[in-house]
XYZ file of C-alpha atoms in Angstrom:
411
model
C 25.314 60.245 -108.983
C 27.265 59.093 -112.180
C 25.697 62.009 -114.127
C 26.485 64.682 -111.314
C 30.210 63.727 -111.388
C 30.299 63.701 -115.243
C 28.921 67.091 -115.951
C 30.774 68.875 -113.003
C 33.827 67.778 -114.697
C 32.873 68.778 -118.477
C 31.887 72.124 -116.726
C 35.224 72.454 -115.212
C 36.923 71.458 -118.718
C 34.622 73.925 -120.417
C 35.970 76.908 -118.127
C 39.216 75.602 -118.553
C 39.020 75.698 -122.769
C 38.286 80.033 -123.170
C 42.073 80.265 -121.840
C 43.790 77.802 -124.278
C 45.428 79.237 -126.844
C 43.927 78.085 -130.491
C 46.913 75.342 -131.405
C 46.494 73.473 -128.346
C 43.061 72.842 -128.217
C 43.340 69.625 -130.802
C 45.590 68.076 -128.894
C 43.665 69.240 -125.645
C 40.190 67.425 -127.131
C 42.063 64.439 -127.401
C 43.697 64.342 -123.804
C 40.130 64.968 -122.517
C 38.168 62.094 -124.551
C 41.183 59.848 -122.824
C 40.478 61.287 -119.435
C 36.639 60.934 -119.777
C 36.969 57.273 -120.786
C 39.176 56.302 -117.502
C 36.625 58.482 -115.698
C 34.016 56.357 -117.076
C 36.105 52.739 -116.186
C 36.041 54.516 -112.345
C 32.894 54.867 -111.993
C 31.564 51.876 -113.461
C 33.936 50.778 -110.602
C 32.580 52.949 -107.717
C 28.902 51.789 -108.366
C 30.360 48.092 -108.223
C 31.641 48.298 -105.003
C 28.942 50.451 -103.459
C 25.727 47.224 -104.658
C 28.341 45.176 -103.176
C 28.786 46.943 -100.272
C 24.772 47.444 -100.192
C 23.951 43.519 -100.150
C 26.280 42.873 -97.399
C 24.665 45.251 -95.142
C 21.351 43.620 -96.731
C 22.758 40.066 -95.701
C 23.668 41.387 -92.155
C 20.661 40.569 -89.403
C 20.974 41.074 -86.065
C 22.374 38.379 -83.393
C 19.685 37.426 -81.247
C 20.550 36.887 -77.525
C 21.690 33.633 -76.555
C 19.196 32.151 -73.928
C 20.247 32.081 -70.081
C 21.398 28.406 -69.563
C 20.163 27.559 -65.935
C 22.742 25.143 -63.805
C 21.661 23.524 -61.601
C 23.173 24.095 -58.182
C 25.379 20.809 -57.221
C 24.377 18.760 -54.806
C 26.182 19.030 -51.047
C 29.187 16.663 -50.847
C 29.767 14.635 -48.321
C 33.424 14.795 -47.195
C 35.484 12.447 -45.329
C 36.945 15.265 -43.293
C 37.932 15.200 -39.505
C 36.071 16.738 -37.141
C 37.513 19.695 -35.705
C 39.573 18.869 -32.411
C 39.057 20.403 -29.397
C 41.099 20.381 -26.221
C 42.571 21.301 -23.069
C 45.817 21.811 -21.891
C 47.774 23.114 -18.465
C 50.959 23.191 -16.435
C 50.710 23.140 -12.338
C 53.165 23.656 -9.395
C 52.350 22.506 -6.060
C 53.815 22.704 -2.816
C 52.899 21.001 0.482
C 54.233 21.431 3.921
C 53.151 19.541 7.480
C 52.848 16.144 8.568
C 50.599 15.189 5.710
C 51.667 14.849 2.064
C 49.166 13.510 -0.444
C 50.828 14.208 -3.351
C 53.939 15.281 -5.619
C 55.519 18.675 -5.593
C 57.173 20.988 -7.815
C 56.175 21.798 -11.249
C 54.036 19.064 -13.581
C 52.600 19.127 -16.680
C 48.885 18.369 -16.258
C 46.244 17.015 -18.140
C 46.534 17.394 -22.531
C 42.789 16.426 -22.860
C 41.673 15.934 -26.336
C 37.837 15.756 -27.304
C 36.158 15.353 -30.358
C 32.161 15.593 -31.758
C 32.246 13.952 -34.768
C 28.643 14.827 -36.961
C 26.999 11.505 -38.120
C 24.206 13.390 -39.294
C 20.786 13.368 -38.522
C 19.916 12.326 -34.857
C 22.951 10.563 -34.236
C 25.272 11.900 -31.296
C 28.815 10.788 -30.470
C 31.201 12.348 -28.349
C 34.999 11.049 -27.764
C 37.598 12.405 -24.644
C 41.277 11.276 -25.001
C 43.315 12.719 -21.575
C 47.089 11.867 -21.877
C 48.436 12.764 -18.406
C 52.091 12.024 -16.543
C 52.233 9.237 -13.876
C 54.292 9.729 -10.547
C 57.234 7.747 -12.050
C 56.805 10.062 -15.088
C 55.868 8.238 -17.626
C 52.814 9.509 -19.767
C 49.729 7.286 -20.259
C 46.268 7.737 -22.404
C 43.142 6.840 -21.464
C 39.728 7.217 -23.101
C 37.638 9.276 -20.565
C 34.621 8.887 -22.537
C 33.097 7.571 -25.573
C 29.687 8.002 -25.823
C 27.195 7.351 -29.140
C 23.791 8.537 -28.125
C 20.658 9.507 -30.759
C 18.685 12.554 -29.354
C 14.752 12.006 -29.742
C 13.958 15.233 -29.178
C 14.508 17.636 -26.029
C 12.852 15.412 -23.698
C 15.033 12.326 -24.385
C 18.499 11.342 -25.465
C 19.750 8.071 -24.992
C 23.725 7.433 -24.935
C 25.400 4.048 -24.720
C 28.869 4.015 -23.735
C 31.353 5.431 -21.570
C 30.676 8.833 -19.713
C 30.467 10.975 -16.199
C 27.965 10.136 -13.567
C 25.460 12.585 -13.849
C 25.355 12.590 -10.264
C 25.534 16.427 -8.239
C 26.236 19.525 -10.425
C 30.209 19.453 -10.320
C 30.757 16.207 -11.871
C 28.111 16.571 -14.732
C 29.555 20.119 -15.241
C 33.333 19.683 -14.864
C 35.299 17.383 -16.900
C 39.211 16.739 -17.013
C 39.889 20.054 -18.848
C 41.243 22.169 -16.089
C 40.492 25.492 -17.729
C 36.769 25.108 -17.182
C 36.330 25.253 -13.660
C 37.385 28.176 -11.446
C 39.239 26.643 -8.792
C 42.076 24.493 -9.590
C 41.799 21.015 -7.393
C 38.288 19.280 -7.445
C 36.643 18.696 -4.387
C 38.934 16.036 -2.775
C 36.267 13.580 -2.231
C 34.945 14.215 -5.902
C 38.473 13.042 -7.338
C 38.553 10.791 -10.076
C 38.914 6.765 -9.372
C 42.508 7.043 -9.394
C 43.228 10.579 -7.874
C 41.274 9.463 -4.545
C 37.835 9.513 -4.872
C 35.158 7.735 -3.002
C 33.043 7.068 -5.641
C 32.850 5.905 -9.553
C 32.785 9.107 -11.409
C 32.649 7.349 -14.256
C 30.552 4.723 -16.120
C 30.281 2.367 -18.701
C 26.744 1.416 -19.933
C 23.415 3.171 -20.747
C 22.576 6.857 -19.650
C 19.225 8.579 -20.648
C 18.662 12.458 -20.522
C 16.562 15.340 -21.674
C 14.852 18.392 -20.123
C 11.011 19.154 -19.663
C 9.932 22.743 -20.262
C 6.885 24.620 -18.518
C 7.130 27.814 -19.740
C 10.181 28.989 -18.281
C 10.195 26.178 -16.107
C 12.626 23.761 -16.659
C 13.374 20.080 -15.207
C 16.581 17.864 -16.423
C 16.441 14.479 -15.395
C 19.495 11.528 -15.682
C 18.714 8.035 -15.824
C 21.620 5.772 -15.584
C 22.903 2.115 -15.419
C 26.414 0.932 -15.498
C 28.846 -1.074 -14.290
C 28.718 -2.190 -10.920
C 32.495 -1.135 -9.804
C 35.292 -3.127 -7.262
C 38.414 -1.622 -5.155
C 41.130 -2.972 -5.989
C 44.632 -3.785 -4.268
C 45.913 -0.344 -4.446
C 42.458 1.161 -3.015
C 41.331 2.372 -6.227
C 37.927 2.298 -7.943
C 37.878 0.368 -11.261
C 34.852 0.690 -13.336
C 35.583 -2.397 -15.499
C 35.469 -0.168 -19.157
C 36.373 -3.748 -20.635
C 33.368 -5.727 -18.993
C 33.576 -7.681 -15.906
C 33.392 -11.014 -14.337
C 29.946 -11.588 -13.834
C 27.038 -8.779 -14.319
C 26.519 -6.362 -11.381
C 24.828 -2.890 -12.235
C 24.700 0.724 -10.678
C 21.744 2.352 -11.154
C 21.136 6.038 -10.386
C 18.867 8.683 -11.340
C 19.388 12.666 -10.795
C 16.450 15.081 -11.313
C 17.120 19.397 -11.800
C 14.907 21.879 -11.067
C 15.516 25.349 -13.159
C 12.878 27.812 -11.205
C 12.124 30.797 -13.543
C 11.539 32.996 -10.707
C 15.491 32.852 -9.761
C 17.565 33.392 -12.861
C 20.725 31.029 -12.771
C 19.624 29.319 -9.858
C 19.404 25.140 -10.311
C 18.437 22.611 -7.104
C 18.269 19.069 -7.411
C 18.173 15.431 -6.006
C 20.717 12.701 -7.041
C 20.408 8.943 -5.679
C 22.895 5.788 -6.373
C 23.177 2.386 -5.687
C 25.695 -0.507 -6.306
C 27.542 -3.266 -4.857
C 31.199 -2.563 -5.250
C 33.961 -5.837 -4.678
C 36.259 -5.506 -2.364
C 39.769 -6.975 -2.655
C 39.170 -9.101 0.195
C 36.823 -11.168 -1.717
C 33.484 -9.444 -0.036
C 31.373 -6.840 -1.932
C 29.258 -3.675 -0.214
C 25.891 -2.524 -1.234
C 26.775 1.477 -1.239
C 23.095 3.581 -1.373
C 24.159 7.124 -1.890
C 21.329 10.110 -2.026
C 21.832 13.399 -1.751
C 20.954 17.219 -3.103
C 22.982 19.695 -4.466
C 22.541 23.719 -5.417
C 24.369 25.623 -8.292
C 23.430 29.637 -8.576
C 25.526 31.445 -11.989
C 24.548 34.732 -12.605
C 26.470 36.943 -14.020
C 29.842 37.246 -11.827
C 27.957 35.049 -8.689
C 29.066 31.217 -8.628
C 27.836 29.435 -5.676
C 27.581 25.543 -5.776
C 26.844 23.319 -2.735
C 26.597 19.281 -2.798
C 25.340 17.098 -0.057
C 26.128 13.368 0.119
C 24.679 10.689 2.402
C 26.001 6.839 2.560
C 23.910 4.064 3.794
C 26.328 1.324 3.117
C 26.234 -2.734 4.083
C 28.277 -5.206 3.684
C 27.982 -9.033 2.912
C 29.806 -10.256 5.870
C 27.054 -9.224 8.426
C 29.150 -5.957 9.641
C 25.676 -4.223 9.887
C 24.974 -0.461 8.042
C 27.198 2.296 8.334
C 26.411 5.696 7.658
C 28.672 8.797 5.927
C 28.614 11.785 4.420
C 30.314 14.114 2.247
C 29.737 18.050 1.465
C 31.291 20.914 -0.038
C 30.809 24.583 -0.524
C 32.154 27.219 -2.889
C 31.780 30.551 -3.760
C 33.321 32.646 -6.602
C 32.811 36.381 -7.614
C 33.972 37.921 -10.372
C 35.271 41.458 -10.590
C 36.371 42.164 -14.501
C 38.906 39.353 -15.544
C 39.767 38.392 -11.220
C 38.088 35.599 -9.597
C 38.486 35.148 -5.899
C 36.968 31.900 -4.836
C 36.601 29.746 -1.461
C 35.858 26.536 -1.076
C 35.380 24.250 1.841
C 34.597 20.807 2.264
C 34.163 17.608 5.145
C 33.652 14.647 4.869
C 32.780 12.425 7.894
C 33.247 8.424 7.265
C 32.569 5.708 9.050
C 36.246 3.791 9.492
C 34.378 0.660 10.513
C 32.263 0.676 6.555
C 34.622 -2.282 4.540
C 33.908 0.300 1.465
C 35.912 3.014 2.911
C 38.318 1.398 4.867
C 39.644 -0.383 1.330
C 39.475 2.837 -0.977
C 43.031 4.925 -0.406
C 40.991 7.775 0.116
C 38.248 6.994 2.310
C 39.362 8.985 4.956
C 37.915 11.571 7.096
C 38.940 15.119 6.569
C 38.452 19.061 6.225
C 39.813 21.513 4.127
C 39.517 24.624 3.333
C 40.939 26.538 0.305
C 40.465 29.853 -1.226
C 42.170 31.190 -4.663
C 42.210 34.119 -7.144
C 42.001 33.192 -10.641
C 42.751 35.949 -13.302
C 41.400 35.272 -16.909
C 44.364 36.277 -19.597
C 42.007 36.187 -22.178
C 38.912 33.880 -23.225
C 40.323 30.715 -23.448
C 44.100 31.153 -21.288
C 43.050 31.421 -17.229
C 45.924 31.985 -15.105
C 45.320 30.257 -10.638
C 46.369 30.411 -7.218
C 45.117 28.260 -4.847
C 46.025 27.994 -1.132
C 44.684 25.181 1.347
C 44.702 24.066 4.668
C 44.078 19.895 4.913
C 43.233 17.623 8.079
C 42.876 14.224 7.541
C 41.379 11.861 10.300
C 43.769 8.907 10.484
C 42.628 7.449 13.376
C 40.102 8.240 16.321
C 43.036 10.015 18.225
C 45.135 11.109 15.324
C 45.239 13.879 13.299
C 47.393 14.948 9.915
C 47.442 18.424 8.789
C 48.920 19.775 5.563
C 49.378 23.264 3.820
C 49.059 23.272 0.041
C 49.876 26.089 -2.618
C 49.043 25.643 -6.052
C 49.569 27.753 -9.136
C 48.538 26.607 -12.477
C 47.998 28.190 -16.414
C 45.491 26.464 -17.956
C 44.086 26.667 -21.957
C 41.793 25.398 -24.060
C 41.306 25.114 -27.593
């Protein structure tokens, strides 16, 4: 390379010399021995940089790939966060005309029931119902509905301790406090809860074992439950004693389902009880209770029936007496509208002790039929009308009209 450079130079210079006149070509000779000499200092230069430029790209390798570093995914954490909570909420009117009024009128707020399902893991069940509700004289009170820890065994078994509903019939075990779950907006009156009426615990506080045996599509549900015994007191309401009680007394009862798989929806069943409830006038009553009931859901078709039968006795020799209770109802739906009907009797002995204490143990009939309109999934908007005869007496009747409306949420 040096040598190309060098003679295409002195070939230029040698072109160059033929047109120089004759006195400047001394002085000429000794410009170009000064120019080849810093030509020579330039490429001595040149050829420097380019072996240093050489061994660098010598030097240079190439960067290998760094290898994949593999994390390990963490491990699930455990949080102490709250279980979601779940509720229900509504606001009611009522009015009531006639010679009997059992009941407040105007608008209310209803139940705010709160529930929650907290996940112990594993096996472990719990379940936890909180209703705050408004008292005649207005003031607002809380009680824990239930509070139930159970461990599920499998399908065939799960055993809860605790507080909960009587499995007993399909309304109770279906319907809770939260009014936007059931289509109609009163319960059947003998149904109510301890201190809305009813004539019978619908709750307890003890052990309650459940599961379901499959055949195919065959299906039995079974509930096996002690509690509890309850009393009546002063006021004529059931207590359950949710605290304990003065000396042990249990209710027993057991309630067997039968899903047939050649009627979709349809579910029949058996339900027995027995106790010995106090009475506040120091005497207790063995109460025997069996019964059936029928629910049939299929798509818009709701048709549940229950069937009671009382064989009560009590301690001070009065002998057996024998009752019953029943209801009907039927709902159809057509798009978001529900009309519903429901009727109900119930015929009770007013010489049984058991009845003749409770505030409700009254004969009566009513009949009722509503429309309830679904705003959207979890909003359901009601109208219920009623007509009410209560059996005071042997010779005396009371008869009442009631209207209800009532919005009712969840969430």
């Amino acid at each position: 390379m040096r040598g190309t450079i060098k003679h295409a130079l002195l070939a230029g210079l040698t072109i160059c010399l033929p047109l120089l006149s004759n006195s400047a070509c001394a002085d000429d000779a000794a410009r170009i021995r000064a120019l080849e000499e810093k030509l020579e200092r330039s490429l001595t230069l040149i050829e420097a940089l380019q072996r240093k430029v050489e061994a660098l790209e010598a030097e240079r390798q190439p960067v290998a790939a760094a290898p994949a570093v593999r994390v390990a995914p963490a491990a699930p954490l455990r949080t102490s966060a709250a279980p979601p909570l779940r509720g229900f909420a509504d606001v009611v009117g009522a009015h009531r005309s006639g010679n009997h009024h059992d009941g407040s009128e105007g608008f209310a707020v209803g139940n705010l029931d709160l529930y929650l399902t907290p996940d112990l893991g594993g096996k472990v069940r719990s379940l936890v119902e909180l209703v705050f509700e408004m008292e005649h004289d207005g003031e607002s009170i809380a009680e824990i509905e239930r509070a139930q820890i159970g461990y599920a065994f499998g399908d065939a078994l799960t055993l809860w301790a605790g507080r909960y509903h009587y499995p007993f019939g399909y309304w109770n075990t279906a319907f809770h406090h939260g009014a936007q779950l059931q289509t109609a907006i009163t319960r059947p009156r003998f149904l109510a809860f301890e201190d809305h009426g009813g004539i019978l615990p619908m709750h307890g506080v003890g052990l309650w074992a459940t599961g379901r045996l499959d055949a195919g599509d065959e299906r039995l549900r079974y509930h096996a439950y002690m509690a509890n015994a309850p009393s009546v007191n002063e006021e004529g309401v059931l207590d359950v004693h949710a605290a304990g009680r003065d000396g042990f007394r249990a209710s027993t009862g057991l309630t067997l389902a039968w899903q047939p798989a050649a009627v979709r929806g349809l579910e029949v069943g058996l339900h027995g009880l027995r106790t010995r409830a106090d009475l506040p006038d120091g005497s207790d009553s063995r109460i025997r209770m069996l019964g059936g009931f029928a629910a049939y859901l299929d798509g818009p078709v709701e048709l549940i029936a229950e069937g009671y039968h009382f064989d009560n006795d009590n301690t001070t020799g009065a002998g057996s007496r024998e009752s019953t209770a029943w209801f009907l109802q039927g709902a159809y739906a057509v798009g978001r509208v529900t009309p519903f009907v429901r009727l109900e009797r119930t015929s009770l002995d007013d010489a049984d002790p058991y009845f003749a204490a409770l505030g409700g143990g009254r004969s009566y009939r009513r009949a009722a039929f509503g429309l309830r309109v679904d705003v959207t999934a979890a909003a359901a908007l009601k109208l219920e009308l009623a007509q009410l005869v209560v059996d005071e007496d042997s010779d005396r009747d009371e008869r009442g009209n009631e209207a209800f409306v009532q919005y009712a949420i969840r969430f």
